[in-house]
Short mmCIF file of C-alpha atoms and ligand atoms in Angstrom, two decimals:
data_model
loop_
_atom_site.label_atom_id
_atom_site.label_comp_id
_atom_site.label_asym_id
_atom_site.label_seq_id
_atom_site.Cartn_x
_atom_site.Cartn_y
_atom_site.Cartn_z
CA MET A 964 142.12 37.90 147.89
CA SER A 965 139.31 37.67 145.75
CA LEU A 966 138.90 35.20 142.62
CA SER A 967 138.90 37.65 140.04
CA LYS A 968 141.66 39.54 141.89
CA SER A 969 143.80 36.23 141.97
CA LEU A 970 142.97 35.26 138.27
CA ALA A 971 144.35 38.86 137.33
CA ALA A 972 147.49 37.89 139.46
CA VAL A 973 148.19 34.73 137.83
CA GLY A 974 147.58 36.29 134.30
CA THR A 975 150.12 38.61 134.99
CA VAL A 976 152.44 36.20 136.07
CA ALA A 977 151.81 34.40 132.53
CA ALA A 978 151.95 37.39 130.69
CA LEU A 979 155.38 38.43 132.34
CA SER A 980 157.07 34.82 131.89
CA LEU A 981 156.02 34.92 128.10
CA SER A 982 157.18 38.07 127.31
CA LEU A 983 160.40 37.32 129.38
CA ALA A 984 160.30 34.29 127.05
CA ALA A 985 160.07 36.24 123.90
CA CYS A 986 163.07 38.20 124.91
CA GLY A 987 165.05 35.14 123.35
CA GLY A 988 166.55 31.91 124.94
CA SER A 989 169.43 31.62 127.80
CA SER A 990 172.38 32.74 125.57
CA ALA A 991 170.72 35.95 124.64
CA PRO A 992 171.30 39.24 125.93
CA GLN A 993 169.23 40.13 129.12
CA ALA A 994 166.81 43.11 127.33
CA ALA A 995 166.85 45.50 130.42
CA GLY A 996 170.53 45.72 130.09
CA CYS A 997 170.50 45.54 126.02
CA ASN A 998 169.40 48.78 125.10
CA VAL A 999 171.57 49.91 122.20
CA GLY A 1000 172.20 52.88 120.20
CA ILE A 1001 173.94 52.29 117.23
CA SER A 1002 175.52 55.79 115.16
CA MET A 1003 176.46 55.62 111.76
CA PRO A 1004 178.34 58.30 109.47
CA THR A 1005 176.24 58.13 106.36
CA ARG A 1006 174.22 56.34 104.14
CA SER A 1007 175.69 57.61 101.10
CA LEU A 1008 178.64 55.21 101.40
CA GLU A 1009 177.46 50.98 100.99
CA ARG A 1010 179.76 49.70 103.32
CA TRP A 1011 178.10 51.73 106.45
CA ILE A 1012 174.65 50.64 105.30
CA ASN A 1013 175.50 47.13 105.36
CA ASP A 1014 177.31 47.66 108.88
CA GLY A 1015 174.56 49.44 110.45
CA GLU A 1016 172.09 46.82 109.36
CA GLY A 1017 173.82 43.65 109.87
CA LEU A 1018 174.51 44.83 113.34
CA ARG A 1019 170.97 46.25 113.89
CA SER A 1020 169.16 42.84 112.80
CA LYS A 1021 171.60 40.53 114.67
CA LEU A 1022 170.82 42.79 118.08
CA ALA A 1023 167.50 42.96 117.38
CA ALA A 1024 167.12 38.96 116.84
CA ALA A 1025 168.96 38.46 120.16
CA GLY A 1026 166.21 40.58 122.13
CA CYS A 1027 168.07 43.77 122.17
CA THR A 1028 166.56 47.41 121.97
CA VAL A 1029 168.26 49.50 118.99
CA ASP A 1030 168.10 52.49 117.72
CA LEU A 1031 169.86 53.04 114.12
CA GLN A 1032 170.86 56.39 113.32
CA TYR A 1033 172.67 57.81 110.17
CA ALA A 1034 174.01 61.42 110.30
CA ASP A 1035 174.63 62.43 106.72
CA ASN A 1036 177.99 62.79 107.38
CA LYS A 1037 177.45 65.80 109.69
CA THR A 1038 179.19 65.97 112.80
CA ASP A 1039 176.31 67.97 114.85
CA GLN A 1040 173.95 65.76 113.69
CA GLN A 1041 175.60 63.00 114.78
CA ILE A 1042 176.22 64.40 118.15
CA SER A 1043 172.27 65.15 118.53
CA GLN A 1044 171.35 61.70 117.47
CA ILE A 1045 173.75 60.20 120.31
CA GLN A 1046 172.11 62.88 122.94
CA ASN A 1047 168.72 61.42 121.85
CA GLN A 1048 169.70 57.69 121.66
CA VAL A 1049 171.08 58.34 125.47
CA ALA A 1050 167.92 60.36 126.56
CA GLY A 1051 165.58 57.52 125.17
CA GLY A 1052 167.85 55.01 127.34
CA SER A 1053 169.93 53.49 125.19
CA LYS A 1054 173.13 51.93 127.79
CA ILE A 1055 175.48 50.62 125.32
CA LEU A 1056 176.60 53.14 122.32
CA VAL A 1057 178.14 51.67 119.25
CA VAL A 1058 179.52 54.60 117.57
CA ALA A 1059 181.42 54.90 113.92
CA ALA A 1060 182.22 58.41 114.00
CA ILE A 1061 182.56 61.06 111.49
CA ASP A 1062 184.93 63.40 113.35
CA GLY A 1063 187.01 61.31 115.59
CA ALA A 1064 188.03 64.49 117.75
CA ALA A 1065 184.28 65.86 118.19
CA LEU A 1066 182.83 63.51 120.19
CA ALA A 1067 184.19 63.96 123.68
CA PRO A 1068 181.52 66.30 125.13
CA VAL A 1069 178.48 64.04 124.05
CA LEU A 1070 180.55 60.63 125.37
CA ALA A 1071 180.84 62.64 128.91
CA GLU A 1072 177.24 62.73 129.13
CA ALA A 1073 176.80 59.41 127.94
CA LYS A 1074 179.03 58.19 130.73
CA LYS A 1075 176.80 60.22 133.18
CA GLN A 1076 174.28 57.78 132.39
CA ASP A 1077 176.23 55.01 132.95
CA ALA A 1078 176.61 54.05 129.02
CA THR A 1079 179.33 52.03 127.66
CA VAL A 1080 180.77 53.06 124.63
CA ILE A 1081 182.32 50.78 121.44
CA ALA A 1082 184.47 52.77 118.97
CA TYR A 1083 182.95 51.10 115.54
CA ASP A 1084 185.62 51.11 112.48
CA ARG A 1085 186.63 54.71 113.44
CA LEU A 1086 188.53 55.76 117.17
CA ILE A 1087 187.18 58.33 118.78
CA ASN A 1088 189.85 60.33 120.21
CA GLY A 1089 190.71 63.09 123.38
CA THR A 1090 188.44 61.18 125.52
CA GLU A 1091 188.16 58.57 128.75
CA ASP A 1092 184.81 57.97 127.90
CA VAL A 1093 185.29 55.35 125.02
CA ASP A 1094 185.29 51.84 126.60
CA TYR A 1095 186.35 49.59 123.07
CA TYR A 1096 187.30 49.53 120.04
CA ALA A 1097 186.62 47.43 117.16
CA THR A 1098 188.00 47.66 113.58
CA PHE A 1099 190.07 46.07 111.18
CA ASP A 1100 193.67 46.46 111.12
CA ASN A 1101 194.05 49.66 109.75
CA TYR A 1102 197.70 49.96 109.53
CA LYS A 1103 197.39 46.82 107.47
CA VAL A 1104 194.85 48.14 105.04
CA GLY A 1105 197.56 50.72 103.57
CA GLN A 1106 200.56 48.17 104.14
CA LEU A 1107 198.43 45.90 101.61
CA GLN A 1108 197.96 48.89 99.12
CA GLY A 1109 201.51 49.42 99.44
CA GLN A 1110 203.17 46.19 98.69
CA TYR A 1111 200.19 45.49 95.67
CA ILE A 1112 202.11 48.61 94.36
CA GLU A 1113 205.66 47.21 94.95
CA ASP A 1114 204.78 43.56 93.94
CA THR A 1115 202.86 44.73 90.72
CA LEU A 1116 205.85 47.24 89.61
CA LYS A 1117 208.42 44.75 90.88
CA LEU A 1118 210.07 47.56 93.22
CA LYS A 1119 212.14 45.09 94.85
CA ASP A 1120 213.95 44.25 91.71
CA GLY A 1121 214.73 47.49 91.31
CA LYS A 1122 212.65 48.82 88.63
CA GLY A 1123 211.42 52.30 87.77
CA PRO A 1124 211.00 55.35 87.62
CA PHE A 1125 207.11 55.18 87.77
CA ASN A 1126 204.71 58.36 88.11
CA LEU A 1127 202.86 58.09 91.16
CA GLU A 1128 199.99 60.26 92.44
CA ALA A 1129 198.98 59.98 95.93
CA PHE A 1130 195.86 60.32 98.17
CA ALA A 1131 195.14 60.35 101.89
CA GLY A 1132 191.48 60.26 103.32
CA SER A 1133 189.45 62.61 105.12
CA PRO A 1134 191.69 64.59 107.60
CA ASP A 1135 189.39 64.12 110.57
CA ASP A 1136 188.85 60.11 109.99
CA ASN A 1137 191.56 58.49 112.81
CA ASN A 1138 191.89 55.65 110.18
CA ALA A 1139 193.13 57.91 107.36
CA LYS A 1140 196.11 58.06 109.62
CA PHE A 1141 196.93 54.50 109.66
CA PHE A 1142 195.96 53.45 106.20
CA PHE A 1143 198.44 56.51 104.88
CA ALA A 1144 200.96 55.47 107.08
CA GLY A 1145 200.75 51.68 106.09
CA ALA A 1146 201.25 52.47 102.63
CA TRP A 1147 203.90 55.21 102.96
CA ASP A 1148 206.29 52.77 105.02
CA VAL A 1149 206.25 50.56 101.87
CA LEU A 1150 206.49 52.94 99.13
CA SER A 1151 208.45 55.77 100.71
CA PRO A 1152 211.98 54.56 100.09
CA TYR A 1153 211.35 53.90 96.79
CA ILE A 1154 210.32 57.51 96.20
CA GLN A 1155 213.61 57.98 97.76
CA LYS A 1156 215.79 55.77 95.23
CA GLY A 1157 214.14 57.93 92.76
CA GLN A 1158 212.17 54.54 91.62
CA LEU A 1159 208.76 56.09 92.24
CA THR A 1160 208.50 60.08 90.84
CA VAL A 1161 205.42 62.40 91.94
CA PRO A 1162 205.30 65.15 89.30
CA SER A 1163 202.57 66.69 90.87
CA GLY A 1164 204.82 66.94 94.03
CA LYS A 1165 201.95 66.02 96.45
CA ALA A 1166 204.30 63.51 98.46
CA PRO A 1167 204.33 64.19 102.37
CA LYS A 1168 208.27 64.25 103.38
CA SER A 1169 206.43 61.74 106.42
CA ALA A 1170 203.65 60.03 106.67
CA ALA A 1171 202.83 62.69 109.70
CA GLU A 1172 201.97 65.05 107.03
CA TRP A 1173 199.47 62.75 105.37
CA ALA A 1174 196.46 65.14 105.97
CA SER A 1175 198.14 67.65 103.73
CA ILE A 1176 196.82 65.64 100.93
CA GLY A 1177 193.75 64.25 102.33
CA ILE A 1178 190.50 64.43 100.80
CA GLN A 1179 187.74 65.71 103.05
CA GLY A 1180 184.65 63.85 103.69
CA TRP A 1181 186.13 60.67 101.48
CA ALA A 1182 184.16 62.41 98.61
CA SER A 1183 184.58 61.00 95.26
CA ASP A 1184 183.98 64.56 93.25
CA LYS A 1185 186.75 66.03 95.53
CA ALA A 1186 189.11 63.65 94.38
CA GLN A 1187 187.82 63.39 90.99
CA ALA A 1188 188.88 67.35 91.22
CA GLU A 1189 192.15 66.87 92.67
CA MET A 1190 192.62 64.27 90.02
CA ASP A 1191 191.63 66.65 87.27
CA ASN A 1192 193.84 69.47 88.38
CA ARG A 1193 196.98 67.49 88.93
CA LEU A 1194 196.71 65.79 85.13
CA SER A 1195 196.09 69.01 83.70
CA SER A 1196 198.63 71.01 85.76
CA PHE A 1197 201.61 68.15 85.85
CA TYR A 1198 200.76 65.54 83.09
CA GLY A 1199 201.57 67.71 79.75
CA GLY A 1200 203.22 66.56 76.68
CA GLY A 1201 202.18 62.82 77.05
CA LYS A 1202 203.61 62.28 80.42
CA LYS A 1203 201.21 59.35 82.12
CA VAL A 1204 200.34 58.67 85.66
CA ASP A 1205 201.59 54.71 86.17
CA VAL A 1206 200.26 54.34 89.68
CA VAL A 1207 197.58 56.04 91.78
CA LEU A 1208 197.83 55.09 95.88
CA SER A 1209 194.05 55.83 96.72
CA PRO A 1210 193.03 54.63 100.19
CA ASN A 1211 189.63 53.85 99.66
CA ASP A 1212 186.97 52.91 96.96
CA SER A 1213 184.99 56.02 96.91
CA LEU A 1214 188.41 58.16 96.41
CA ALA A 1215 189.04 55.61 93.35
CA ILE A 1216 185.60 56.06 91.78
CA GLY A 1217 186.63 59.93 91.49
CA ILE A 1218 189.74 59.40 90.40
CA GLU A 1219 188.68 56.53 87.91
CA ALA A 1220 186.46 59.40 86.26
CA SER A 1221 189.03 61.79 86.07
CA LEU A 1222 191.30 59.34 84.34
CA LYS A 1223 188.47 58.20 81.79
CA SER A 1224 187.83 61.70 81.32
CA ALA A 1225 191.44 62.48 80.57
CA GLY A 1226 191.17 59.70 77.97
CA TYR A 1227 193.06 56.87 80.00
CA LYS A 1228 191.53 53.56 78.86
CA PRO A 1229 191.86 50.03 80.63
CA GLY A 1230 195.07 48.21 78.79
CA ALA A 1231 198.46 47.87 79.01
CA ASP A 1232 199.18 51.79 79.47
CA TYR A 1233 196.25 52.40 82.10
CA PRO A 1234 197.96 52.97 85.79
CA ILE A 1235 197.55 50.95 88.91
CA ILE A 1236 194.59 52.16 91.08
CA THR A 1237 194.28 50.55 95.03
CA GLY A 1238 190.83 50.92 96.96
CA GLN A 1239 189.61 49.72 99.77
CA ASP A 1240 185.81 48.52 100.99
CA ALA A 1241 184.77 46.09 97.77
CA ASP A 1242 181.94 48.80 96.98
CA LYS A 1243 179.59 47.12 93.85
CA ALA A 1244 180.84 50.11 91.83
CA ASN A 1245 184.59 49.02 92.38
CA VAL A 1246 184.47 45.40 92.14
CA LYS A 1247 182.51 46.11 88.96
CA ALA A 1248 185.41 48.36 87.72
CA THR A 1249 187.87 45.79 88.87
CA LEU A 1250 186.74 43.63 86.59
CA ALA A 1251 186.56 46.32 83.69
CA GLY A 1252 190.28 46.74 84.29
CA GLU A 1253 189.51 50.20 85.75
CA GLN A 1254 190.59 49.33 88.99
CA SER A 1255 193.35 47.01 90.28
CA MET A 1256 192.69 45.82 93.85
CA THR A 1257 190.22 46.68 96.55
CA VAL A 1258 191.29 45.46 100.42
CA TRP A 1259 188.14 43.78 101.50
CA LYS A 1260 187.04 44.20 105.33
CA ASP A 1261 184.28 41.71 105.43
CA THR A 1262 182.02 43.99 107.60
CA ARG A 1263 180.07 40.98 108.46
CA ALA A 1264 182.68 39.86 110.66
CA LEU A 1265 183.30 43.64 111.97
CA GLY A 1266 179.54 43.03 112.88
CA GLU A 1267 179.44 39.95 114.49
CA GLN A 1268 182.43 41.04 116.52
CA VAL A 1269 180.87 43.79 117.97
CA PHE A 1270 177.66 42.18 118.42
CA LYS A 1271 179.56 39.67 120.82
CA MET A 1272 181.07 42.73 122.74
CA VAL A 1273 177.65 44.15 123.37
CA LYS A 1274 176.29 40.46 124.61
CA SER A 1275 179.39 40.82 126.97
CA ILE A 1276 178.77 43.81 128.01
CA ALA A 1277 174.93 43.15 128.32
CA ASP A 1278 175.89 40.45 130.18
CA GLY A 1279 177.88 42.01 132.81
CA GLN A 1280 180.92 40.60 131.18
CA LYS A 1281 184.45 41.71 129.88
CA PRO A 1282 184.37 41.86 126.12
CA GLU A 1283 187.14 39.92 124.34
CA VAL A 1284 189.96 42.09 122.74
CA ASN A 1285 193.21 41.36 120.99
CA ASP A 1286 195.15 44.58 120.82
CA THR A 1287 195.87 46.53 124.19
CA LYS A 1288 198.78 48.43 122.34
CA SER A 1289 197.80 49.90 119.29
CA TYR A 1290 195.12 52.44 119.43
CA ASP A 1291 196.06 55.52 121.74
CA ASN A 1292 193.27 58.69 121.87
CA GLY A 1293 195.43 60.85 123.23
CA LYS A 1294 193.70 60.07 126.46
CA LYS A 1295 193.76 56.04 127.15
CA ILE A 1296 195.01 53.25 125.13
CA VAL A 1297 191.61 51.67 123.83
CA PRO A 1298 191.53 48.07 123.97
CA SER A 1299 190.50 47.04 120.98
CA TYR A 1300 189.22 43.90 118.86
CA LEU A 1301 191.67 43.76 115.27
CA LEU A 1302 190.33 41.81 112.59
CA VAL A 1303 192.24 40.74 109.00
CA PRO A 1304 191.57 43.09 105.80
CA GLU A 1305 192.67 41.11 102.57
CA VAL A 1306 193.35 41.55 98.84
CA VAL A 1307 190.92 41.25 96.08
CA THR A 1308 191.80 41.61 92.57
CA LYS A 1309 189.92 40.52 89.36
CA ASP A 1310 190.90 37.11 89.80
CA THR A 1311 189.49 36.56 93.32
CA VAL A 1312 186.15 38.28 93.19
CA LYS A 1313 184.78 35.21 92.63
CA SER A 1314 186.53 33.14 95.27
CA LYS A 1315 186.40 35.83 97.79
CA LEU A 1316 183.46 38.04 97.15
CA ILE A 1317 180.73 36.14 95.85
CA ASP A 1318 181.69 32.72 97.21
CA SER A 1319 181.38 33.89 100.41
CA GLY A 1320 178.26 35.59 99.98
CA PHE A 1321 179.40 38.69 100.69
CA LEU A 1322 178.06 40.15 97.50
CA LYS A 1323 175.66 38.58 94.93
CA SER A 1324 177.34 37.61 91.27
CA SER A 1325 174.33 39.86 89.77
CA ASP A 1326 175.87 42.76 91.97
CA VAL A 1327 178.85 43.06 89.77
CA GLY A 1328 177.36 41.46 86.57
CA LEU A 1329 178.61 38.14 86.88
C1 LIG B 2548 186.66 53.16 107.12
C2 LIG B 2548 186.60 52.80 105.43
C3 LIG B 2548 185.68 54.01 104.48
C4 LIG B 2548 186.29 54.90 104.87
C5 LIG B 2548 184.90 56.05 103.95
C6 LIG B 2548 187.04 54.90 106.76
O1 LIG B 2548 186.88 55.10 108.45
O2 LIG B 2548 187.45 52.23 107.40
O3 LIG B 2548 186.25 51.45 105.20
O4 LIG B 2548 186.16 53.93 103.06
O5 LIG B 2548 186.27 55.25 106.24
O6 LIG B 2548 183.62 55.89 104.80
#
């Protein structure tokens, strides 16, 4: 070998080891196996921006190649983004589905390219091709909302009757069914006993009929329009709403706007309103007395769990799960990791959301 050739060879080896070193320390996933496509539903809701960015930056810092896409709440867009990710070499897909029933064909394509699929926050239904699921305990989210209402109205002590209006989430989101079931299992016995009455009549006979009061796309304006209708049609003659079961913060914002335009003001006669996500606008509303609680899901913890899952998969190991019973997607029971949601009220905004660094005091005017 000529001197110049062997110098070039030494240079190549040095460059190679430098680039391997740049991929991270020994605990980092192998860059070759850590090519990740993240598919999030929409940028229109704060939580998905935080979820996507949080996970992307953790993975990138660990040396993974990451492609993060948002699909504007449009299923077709999400499908083509996933197709592009697979074509671009993503071997691990992290997907928060818009329509949990629409992704089977694209995941079948992904499987042909040996991709491993993690359903993020929302389960993907009707397919064998989802390997893991990481989420918060969705039934528990609804149960916390129901129990908050039960405790605040002292329903266990037989108090009532109170006027309840109930809402459910987007009919295409598998989580929405679990949220509703958790809340309805607590509340519906009180409807039967007459302690809760539902003037609009929009009270599903069983939790299974939740989609009849679902708000498509979790849209605030649709929730507002629905609440406007109920207030004008069923609350004439001084009748007041005492409590609104809202499954999340985006619906709660619409419902609060509707109540405001109907003349409701924070204070003794203002209804109880539940929520979920600890979005900034809703935390502000909670501090202002326009919302009673939100169920906080620390999306950083979900990101951390999914990061660990991705890392295990990239390292050729089995990821940790803590539930192998609850999430049947119609084709298989998807091994899941469930995190624990928590109630936040006006009194715990500081101790839970600010002190943990989830929100800054300036975000919520504290
Ligand atoms: C999530 C909620 C969110 C809702 C609307 C659900 O699947 O679990 O946190 O509020 O979607 O985006």
